[in-house]
Structures are given as C-alpha cells and as structure tokens.
Short mmCIF file of C-alpha atoms in Angstrom, two decimals:
data_model
loop_
_atom_site.label_atom_id
_atom_site.label_comp_id
_atom_site.label_asym_id
_atom_site.label_seq_id
_atom_site.Cartn_x
_atom_site.Cartn_y
_atom_site.Cartn_z
CA MET Q 1 -0.05 9.07 -7.42
CA THR Q 2 -2.51 6.95 -5.41
CA ASP Q 3 -4.31 7.81 -2.19
CA CYS Q 4 -3.17 5.35 0.45
CA LEU Q 5 -3.13 4.68 4.16
CA LYS Q 6 -0.14 4.08 6.41
CA LEU Q 7 -0.92 1.62 9.21
CA THR Q 8 1.62 1.76 12.05
CA THR Q 9 1.66 -0.58 15.03
CA TYR Q 10 3.70 0.09 18.19
CA PHE Q 11 4.20 -2.69 20.75
CA ALA Q 12 6.79 -4.63 22.76
CA GLU Q 13 8.97 -7.18 20.97
CA ARG Q 14 7.87 -10.16 23.10
CA LEU Q 15 4.16 -9.55 22.63
CA ARG Q 16 2.49 -12.64 21.23
CA HIS Q 17 -0.52 -13.44 19.11
CA GLY Q 18 -1.56 -16.97 19.92
CA ASP Q 19 1.57 -19.14 19.95
CA ARG Q 20 3.65 -16.73 17.82
CA PHE Q 21 5.32 -13.38 18.21
CA LEU Q 22 2.98 -10.61 17.07
CA SER Q 23 5.59 -9.14 14.70
CA ASP Q 24 5.81 -12.42 12.77
CA ALA Q 25 2.04 -12.77 12.67
CA LEU Q 26 1.61 -9.23 11.32
CA LEU Q 27 4.27 -9.67 8.62
CA ASP Q 28 2.71 -12.98 7.56
CA LEU Q 29 -0.58 -11.10 7.21
CA TYR Q 30 1.05 -8.34 5.16
CA GLY Q 31 2.78 -10.92 2.99
CA ASP Q 32 -0.45 -12.86 2.44
CA LYS Q 33 -2.26 -9.63 1.52
CA ALA Q 34 0.65 -8.55 -0.74
CA VAL Q 35 0.90 -5.18 1.03
CA ALA Q 36 2.90 -2.78 -1.17
CA THR Q 37 5.50 -2.02 1.49
CA SER Q 38 5.97 -2.69 5.19
CA VAL Q 39 8.96 -2.50 7.48
CA VAL Q 40 9.71 -3.73 11.00
CA LEU Q 41 11.86 -1.37 13.10
CA ARG Q 42 13.35 -2.11 16.53
CA GLY Q 43 13.29 0.85 18.91
CA ILE Q 44 15.70 1.79 21.67
CA SER Q 45 13.34 3.33 24.22
CA SER Q 46 9.61 3.56 24.89
CA PHE Q 47 6.76 3.64 27.34
CA GLY Q 48 3.02 3.28 26.89
CA PRO Q 49 -0.29 3.73 28.74
CA HIS Q 50 0.72 0.96 31.18
CA HIS Q 51 3.64 3.25 32.10
CA GLU Q 52 6.47 0.73 31.85
CA MET Q 53 9.79 2.13 30.63
CA ARG Q 54 11.88 0.19 28.10
CA SER Q 55 15.37 1.36 27.25
CA ASP Q 56 18.64 0.08 25.83
CA GLN Q 57 20.48 1.86 28.67
CA SER Q 58 20.33 -1.20 30.90
CA LEU Q 59 20.08 -4.92 30.29
CA SER Q 60 16.93 -5.37 32.38
CA LEU Q 61 15.06 -2.51 30.65
CA SER Q 62 16.06 -3.67 27.15
CA GLU Q 63 14.85 -7.27 27.43
CA ASP Q 64 11.56 -6.42 25.65
CA SER Q 65 12.50 -3.81 23.06
CA PRO Q 66 9.89 -1.58 21.45
CA ILE Q 67 8.81 -2.47 17.92
CA ALA Q 68 7.24 -0.22 15.28
CA ILE Q 69 5.80 -1.73 12.10
CA ALA Q 70 4.69 0.58 9.29
CA ALA Q 71 2.64 -0.81 6.38
CA VAL Q 72 1.45 1.17 3.34
CA ASP Q 73 -0.93 0.37 0.51
CA THR Q 74 -4.10 1.66 -1.12
CA SER Q 75 -6.80 3.07 1.15
CA ASP Q 76 -9.26 0.27 0.37
CA LYS Q 77 -6.75 -2.49 1.16
CA MET Q 78 -5.41 -0.98 4.39
CA ALA Q 79 -8.84 0.01 5.69
CA GLY Q 80 -9.86 -3.63 5.35
CA ILE Q 81 -6.74 -4.80 7.20
CA ALA Q 82 -6.81 -2.22 10.02
CA ASP Q 83 -9.53 -3.84 12.15
CA GLN Q 84 -7.86 -7.23 11.74
CA VAL Q 85 -4.53 -5.81 12.96
CA ALA Q 86 -6.12 -4.01 15.91
CA ALA Q 87 -7.81 -7.27 16.95
CA MET Q 88 -4.43 -9.05 16.97
CA VAL Q 89 -2.80 -6.55 19.38
CA SER Q 90 -3.36 -7.18 23.11
CA ARG Q 91 -1.27 -4.21 24.26
CA GLY Q 92 -0.01 -1.43 22.03
CA LEU Q 93 -0.96 1.35 19.67
CA VAL Q 94 -2.34 1.22 16.13
CA THR Q 95 -2.53 4.36 13.97
CA LEU Q 96 -3.86 5.11 10.50
CA GLU Q 97 -2.60 8.09 8.52
CA ARG Q 98 -3.43 9.39 5.06
CA ALA Q 99 -0.63 9.52 2.50
CA HIS Q 100 0.03 9.44 -1.23
CA LEU Q 101 1.80 6.44 -2.75
CA GLY Q 102 3.55 6.65 -6.09
CA GLY Q 103 6.12 8.48 -8.13
CA SER Q 104 4.71 11.95 -8.77
CA ALA Q 105 4.02 14.73 -6.34
CA PRO Q 106 0.48 15.91 -5.58
CA THR Q 107 -0.24 19.48 -4.58
CA THR Q 108 1.55 19.74 -1.25
CA PRO Q 109 1.55 22.30 1.56
CA ASP Q 110 4.54 24.37 2.62
CA ALA Q 111 5.96 21.35 4.48
CA ALA Q 112 5.70 17.66 3.64
CA LYS Q 113 7.15 14.36 4.82
CA LEU Q 114 8.67 12.20 2.10
CA THR Q 115 9.33 8.55 2.94
CA VAL Q 116 11.50 6.51 0.58
CA TYR Q 117 11.72 2.71 0.78
CA VAL Q 118 14.77 0.94 -0.67
CA GLY Q 119 16.40 -2.48 -0.18
CA ARG Q 120 19.13 -2.99 2.39
CA GLN Q 121 21.69 -3.94 -0.29
CA ASP Q 122 20.38 -1.68 -3.08
CA ARG Q 123 23.04 0.49 -4.67
CA ALA Q 124 22.88 3.69 -6.70
CA ASP Q 125 25.78 5.41 -8.45
CA GLY Q 126 28.18 2.89 -6.91
CA ARG Q 127 27.22 3.42 -3.25
CA PRO Q 128 24.45 2.28 -0.89
CA ALA Q 129 21.12 3.57 -2.18
CA TYR Q 130 20.16 5.17 1.14
CA ARG Q 131 23.34 7.27 1.08
CA ALA Q 132 22.70 8.34 -2.49
CA VAL Q 133 19.14 9.34 -1.55
CA CYS Q 134 20.36 11.41 1.41
CA GLU Q 135 22.86 13.22 -0.79
CA VAL Q 136 20.06 14.23 -3.20
CA LEU Q 137 17.83 15.40 -0.37
CA HIS Q 138 20.63 17.34 1.29
CA ARG Q 139 21.57 19.06 -1.97
CA LEU Q 140 17.95 20.10 -2.52
CA GLY Q 141 17.84 21.72 0.93
CA PHE Q 142 15.56 19.37 2.86
CA ALA Q 143 15.33 20.19 6.56
CA GLY Q 144 16.50 16.69 7.44
CA ALA Q 145 16.47 12.99 6.63
CA SER Q 146 16.86 9.86 8.77
CA VAL Q 147 17.56 6.31 7.59
CA PHE Q 148 16.16 3.33 9.51
CA LEU Q 149 17.23 -0.27 8.98
CA GLY Q 150 14.39 -2.77 8.80
CA VAL Q 151 14.64 -6.33 10.12
CA ASP Q 152 11.61 -7.64 8.23
CA GLY Q 153 9.01 -6.34 5.82
CA THR Q 154 7.41 -6.49 2.40
CA ALA Q 155 8.47 -4.79 -0.81
CA HIS Q 156 6.14 -4.58 -3.81
CA GLY Q 157 3.92 -7.10 -2.02
CA GLU Q 158 6.65 -9.70 -1.43
CA ARG Q 159 7.89 -10.73 2.04
CA LYS Q 160 11.51 -9.80 2.79
CA ARG Q 161 13.01 -11.10 6.04
CA ALA Q 162 16.50 -10.49 7.43
CA ALA Q 163 18.57 -13.60 8.16
CA PHE Q 164 22.03 -14.13 9.66
CA PHE Q 165 23.42 -16.14 6.73
CA SER Q 166 21.99 -13.98 3.96
CA ARG Q 167 22.84 -10.86 1.97
CA ASN Q 168 19.39 -9.51 2.94
CA ILE Q 169 19.12 -7.86 -0.47
CA GLY Q 170 15.46 -6.91 -0.32
CA VAL Q 171 14.93 -6.22 3.39
CA PRO Q 172 13.46 -2.69 3.49
CA VAL Q 173 15.29 0.41 4.58
CA MET Q 174 13.07 3.40 5.39
CA ILE Q 175 14.24 6.97 4.77
CA ILE Q 176 12.09 9.72 6.33
CA ALA Q 177 12.74 13.26 5.06
CA VAL Q 178 11.10 16.60 5.80
CA GLY Q 179 11.08 19.40 3.26
CA THR Q 180 8.88 21.88 1.45
CA GLY Q 181 6.31 20.79 -1.08
CA GLN Q 182 8.48 22.20 -3.86
CA GLN Q 183 11.55 20.31 -2.61
CA VAL Q 184 9.55 17.07 -2.65
CA ALA Q 185 8.35 17.81 -6.20
CA ASP Q 186 11.97 18.47 -7.27
CA ALA Q 187 13.28 15.32 -5.56
CA LEU Q 188 10.87 12.73 -6.96
CA PRO Q 189 11.95 12.70 -10.63
CA GLU Q 190 15.61 12.65 -9.61
CA LEU Q 191 15.06 9.77 -7.19
CA GLU Q 192 13.04 7.85 -9.79
CA THR Q 193 16.02 8.04 -12.13
CA LEU Q 194 18.50 7.16 -9.38
CA LEU Q 195 16.71 4.15 -7.86
CA ARG Q 196 15.53 0.78 -9.10
CA GLU Q 197 11.81 0.17 -8.41
CA PRO Q 198 11.50 2.97 -5.83
CA LEU Q 199 8.57 3.27 -3.45
CA PHE Q 200 7.61 6.71 -2.11
CA THR Q 201 4.93 8.08 0.19
CA ILE Q 202 4.14 11.74 0.78
CA GLU Q 203 2.33 13.04 3.88
CA ARG Q 204 1.36 16.43 5.23
CA ALA Q 205 3.51 17.75 8.06
CA GLN Q 206 4.17 21.00 9.85
CA VAL Q 207 7.67 22.04 10.90
CA CYS Q 208 7.44 23.39 14.46
CA LYS Q 209 11.14 23.81 15.36
CA ARG Q 210 14.45 23.68 13.56
CA ASP Q 211 17.84 23.91 15.27
CA GLY Q 212 16.37 25.62 18.31
CA ASN Q 213 14.23 28.11 16.38
CA LEU Q 214 10.50 28.01 17.12
CA LEU Q 215 8.68 28.30 13.80
CA ALA Q 216 5.12 27.32 14.78
CA GLN Q 217 3.17 25.70 17.58
CA PRO Q 218 1.43 22.42 16.76
CA PRO Q 219 -2.07 23.22 15.42
CA ALA Q 220 -4.66 23.50 18.19
CA LEU Q 221 -7.06 20.77 17.07
CA PRO Q 222 -10.48 20.08 18.58
CA PRO Q 223 -10.96 16.70 20.28
CA THR Q 224 -13.28 15.44 17.50
CA ASP Q 225 -14.28 16.24 13.93
CA ASP Q 226 -17.78 17.35 12.87
CA HIS Q 227 -18.94 13.72 12.89
CA GLY Q 228 -17.73 13.00 16.43
CA ARG Q 229 -14.67 10.96 15.40
CA ALA Q 230 -11.65 11.54 17.62
CA LEU Q 231 -8.70 13.55 16.32
CA TRP Q 232 -5.14 12.66 17.28
CA GLN Q 233 -1.77 14.30 16.72
CA LYS Q 234 1.78 13.11 16.31
CA LEU Q 235 5.02 14.86 17.22
CA MET Q 236 8.28 13.64 15.73
CA VAL Q 237 11.59 14.91 17.09
CA TYR Q 238 14.58 14.28 14.83
CA SER Q 239 17.92 14.66 16.62
CA CYS Q 240 21.40 13.17 16.76
CA GLU Q 241 22.43 10.73 19.47
CA SER Q 242 25.40 12.96 20.29
CA ALA Q 243 23.22 16.09 20.75
CA LEU Q 244 22.73 16.74 24.47
CA HIS Q 245 20.40 18.59 26.81
CA GLY Q 246 21.80 19.03 30.30
CA GLY Q 247 24.50 16.44 29.59
CA VAL Q 248 21.94 13.82 28.48
CA PRO Q 249 21.07 12.86 24.89
CA ILE Q 250 18.03 14.86 23.83
CA HIS Q 251 15.85 11.84 23.13
CA ARG Q 252 16.52 10.35 26.56
CA ALA Q 253 15.81 13.68 28.28
CA ILE Q 254 12.51 14.02 26.41
CA VAL Q 255 11.31 10.49 27.16
CA ARG Q 256 12.26 10.75 30.84
CA ARG Q 257 10.43 14.09 31.28
CA LEU Q 258 7.35 12.85 29.43
CA PHE Q 259 7.39 9.67 31.53
CA ASP Q 260 7.83 11.46 34.87
CA SER Q 261 5.32 14.23 34.14
CA ARG Q 262 2.74 11.86 32.62
CA SER Q 263 2.14 14.52 29.99
CA ALA Q 264 1.91 11.83 27.31
CA ASN Q 265 0.40 8.35 27.28
CA GLY Q 266 3.46 7.02 25.49
CA ALA Q 267 6.53 7.62 23.34
CA THR Q 268 8.81 5.53 21.11
CA VAL Q 269 12.41 6.23 20.08
CA LEU Q 270 13.94 4.79 16.90
CA ARG Q 271 17.68 4.83 16.16
CA GLY Q 272 18.79 5.36 12.57
CA ILE Q 273 21.98 4.43 10.76
CA TRP Q 274 22.52 7.50 8.55
CA GLY Q 275 21.07 10.94 7.95
CA PHE Q 276 21.40 14.69 8.30
CA HIS Q 277 19.67 17.73 9.75
CA GLY Q 278 19.98 21.29 8.51
CA ASP Q 279 23.24 22.18 6.79
CA HIS Q 280 25.22 19.28 8.30
CA GLN Q 281 26.52 16.76 5.77
CA PRO Q 282 24.88 13.30 5.79
CA HIS Q 283 26.65 11.10 8.33
CA GLY Q 284 26.47 8.03 10.57
CA ASP Q 285 28.76 6.26 13.00
CA LYS Q 286 32.53 6.15 12.48
CA TRP Q 287 34.90 3.44 13.61
CA VAL Q 288 36.74 5.75 16.03
CA GLN Q 289 34.62 8.32 17.89
CA LEU Q 290 33.67 9.21 21.45
CA ALA Q 291 29.93 9.63 20.85
CA ARG Q 292 27.50 8.06 18.43
CA ARG Q 293 26.46 10.43 15.62
CA VAL Q 294 23.54 8.46 14.23
CA PRO Q 295 20.08 10.05 14.00
CA VAL Q 296 17.39 9.24 16.52
CA THR Q 297 13.68 9.99 16.20
CA THR Q 298 11.29 10.36 19.12
CA ILE Q 299 7.61 9.76 18.31
CA VAL Q 300 4.67 10.88 20.47
CA VAL Q 301 1.07 10.18 19.41
CA ASP Q 302 -1.73 11.39 21.62
CA THR Q 303 -4.82 13.57 22.02
CA PRO Q 304 -4.49 17.25 20.98
CA ASP Q 305 -4.49 18.48 24.58
CA ARG Q 306 -1.76 16.02 25.61
CA ILE Q 307 0.25 16.91 22.52
CA ALA Q 308 0.11 20.58 23.54
CA ALA Q 309 1.45 19.66 27.00
CA SER Q 310 4.10 17.36 25.50
CA PHE Q 311 5.27 20.06 23.10
CA GLU Q 312 6.00 22.38 26.03
CA ILE Q 313 8.47 19.78 27.33
CA ILE Q 314 9.92 19.09 23.87
CA ASP Q 315 10.30 22.82 23.22
CA GLU Q 316 12.34 23.13 26.42
CA MET Q 317 14.57 20.19 25.44
CA THR Q 318 15.30 21.38 21.89
CA THR Q 319 16.63 24.88 22.56
CA GLU Q 320 19.68 24.34 20.31
CA HIS Q 321 19.31 21.12 18.34
CA GLY Q 322 16.71 19.05 16.57
CA LEU Q 323 13.90 19.17 14.06
CA VAL Q 324 10.34 18.95 15.43
CA THR Q 325 7.28 18.26 13.27
CA SER Q 326 3.55 17.89 13.91
CA GLU Q 327 1.06 15.75 11.97
CA LEU Q 328 -2.64 14.98 12.12
CA VAL Q 329 -3.50 11.34 12.89
CA PRO Q 330 -7.08 10.63 11.75
CA ALA Q 331 -7.49 7.23 13.44
CA LEU Q 332 -5.95 5.52 16.45
CA VAL Q 333 -6.61 2.48 18.62
CA SER Q 334 -4.88 2.21 21.99
CA ILE Q 335 -5.04 -1.26 23.56
CA ASP Q 336 -4.03 -1.97 27.15
CA ASP Q 337 -4.93 -5.42 28.55
CA GLY Q 338 -8.34 -5.52 26.89
CA THR Q 339 -9.16 -1.84 27.38
CA ARG Q 340 -9.51 -0.22 23.96
CA VAL Q 341 -9.64 3.50 23.23
CA GLY Q 342 -10.34 4.96 19.78
CA GLY Q 343 -11.16 3.19 16.53
CA THR Q 344 -10.14 2.70 12.91
CA GLY Q 345 -12.77 5.01 11.43
CA LEU Q 346 -10.96 7.94 9.78
CA ALA Q 347 -11.70 11.43 11.10
CA SER Q 348 -11.80 14.33 8.67
CA TYR Q 349 -10.52 17.78 9.59
CA PRO Q 350 -9.12 20.54 7.37
CA TYR Q 351 -6.00 22.23 8.69
#
C-alpha cells in the first residue's frame, strides 16, 4: 500500500487551454507523466463560483456540460503535477486529497471510501467486471456503490481514450463504494482474485446519513490548520435518479436549493450506470421502465462553514433516501476568471 494523492479537476466541457480543450490537454499531461490512473467523467448538472447553472434538463443549459477528472498516483508525482494543472485551469476547481494506492488495506477508521478502477470491457466470472465488483461489495454489506463510465483516462500509466469505432477495452470505469474499514479489508483480497490488474484507492470518509437516518453531522473543522493552511470539506450525496423529494429527483432538488440559497460556491452531479445503496440489489437502467434507476452522486466542496450550511439543506432533502458522506479536503484551488483562492499546499488536521 502506497501513500498517494488524488487530484480532481472540475470545470466546463468547453473550457480551453490555448488552442485545445482543457480535458484533452490534461489527459495528454497525465499520459506523458504516466499517471497510474485517471478518468474523465461527464456530469449532468453543476454550478460554480460564477453562479451559472448547467443541466441536462434543457438543451440550452446542457451545451457546456460539467467535467470532472480524477487522477491518482504517488504523493511525490501528484504534488509535482498539481501546480501545473492549476495553472492550466482558467475557471474551475482543483482539489488534492490523501489516499492509499495498492492492493492491501491500511489501518482504516470506522468508515472508508474504496474506489476501484477497471476497464470498460473488462470481464470477471463471465460478466462485466463492474457488475462483479458490485456483487462482492453488496454481499459484504457495503453501504453503497456507484459505477461511473469514463470517456478518457489512463490505466497503469497508459492513455486510454474512448472512440466511436472501437471496443474501448481499456477506457477506465470508476466504482466508488462506502463501507467500514473491516469491509474494505475483507473486500480487497477477494477483488484482487476476481480482477485482472486491479487498481484500488482507499480514503477516509464519515457516513453522515443513510436512508433518511442521521448518523453524524459533518465534523466541525476550523478554517485553517495549525500552520495557517486552509481546510476544506467535501459532501457526497449518493442517490438514485428515481428517488424524489417533493416530486423532483433528489439531486436536482439539492442543486437548485444550494444554487438559490447561495449556501455553497458550487456543486457537481455525476450520473452512474450501475450500483446499489443499502439492502437494494445492484441495478441500473432497464429497457422498459418509467423512471431511470441509475445512481447519481452530488458533490459539494467548500469551506467548513459553507459545508455546515449546505448540509442543513441536504439533510432536509434526504429524509427518506440517499447516502451522505463527509471528507476532509486538505488542498483546494478555486479559479474564476483570474481570481484564485486557495493553494496546492496540503493542510494537516487530525479528525
């Protein structure tokens, strides 16, 4: 198990770096640097500090879809890349989070986030690898898992890009699961046996809500650590597209309230293709159904005080459904038309 950093960049799909789209420029950089794993995900809804809403609900609002790119490698490599990435982004959000990369579990807290990276066409036990992984996680009692289909990325340091006339064998698929430390420890050896060349990361997380039950408030963090470096927090809300609040899908209700109240500086929603929460069997869309049953994940990254205000709204919207987690984000750079807030220096805070 190796200490690593996860570098995540959130921005709009049409954002450019020089004469190229930023997403292509970043993936070329990750390919040149042989980053262990990275994945490009298209979102379905977002807003940022500039307070412009993007959504797939209407054609005009979906013309510049949100993009999230996660890249993971050793701490030394990613720390060296982080400033370069932040300099390439003219409007967006860049975060750095500590994680463990490898195939054995470190000492973990009561709750942990396990991320599994497989290829789009990888198979295990005669079925798609992501479905086989979800079955293992469900059997072991994980609180939930969501599968996200990448459109570009790197795997084991090699660039993998989706193409129309291609089987897209190696294009990454990202599976995010939340469970106890013991469940993660139990899952890893089984997944290592099940998968070919698996990549795993493990991060600390706190489960705040599950199926309407409030388990814990997000930790009340100070604004800075003992060295004056800013502390940031992340809320992730895992729900199903068919789960409603007031007749509206939960993720849309959350984003609209956060947007209208200005409680948060931004939010991004990602749509998955498969997953489960709680005791429900792993599932995705079916050919004949009235409502989509795929998982959706709403991500909010902000200052501790804004996260506290955002959680009040999220708590109200998840009275019956959803899994809500909180995580510490030790470094963040927010860029809005040349105005930069934060930095890539990692804060340190025990919690």
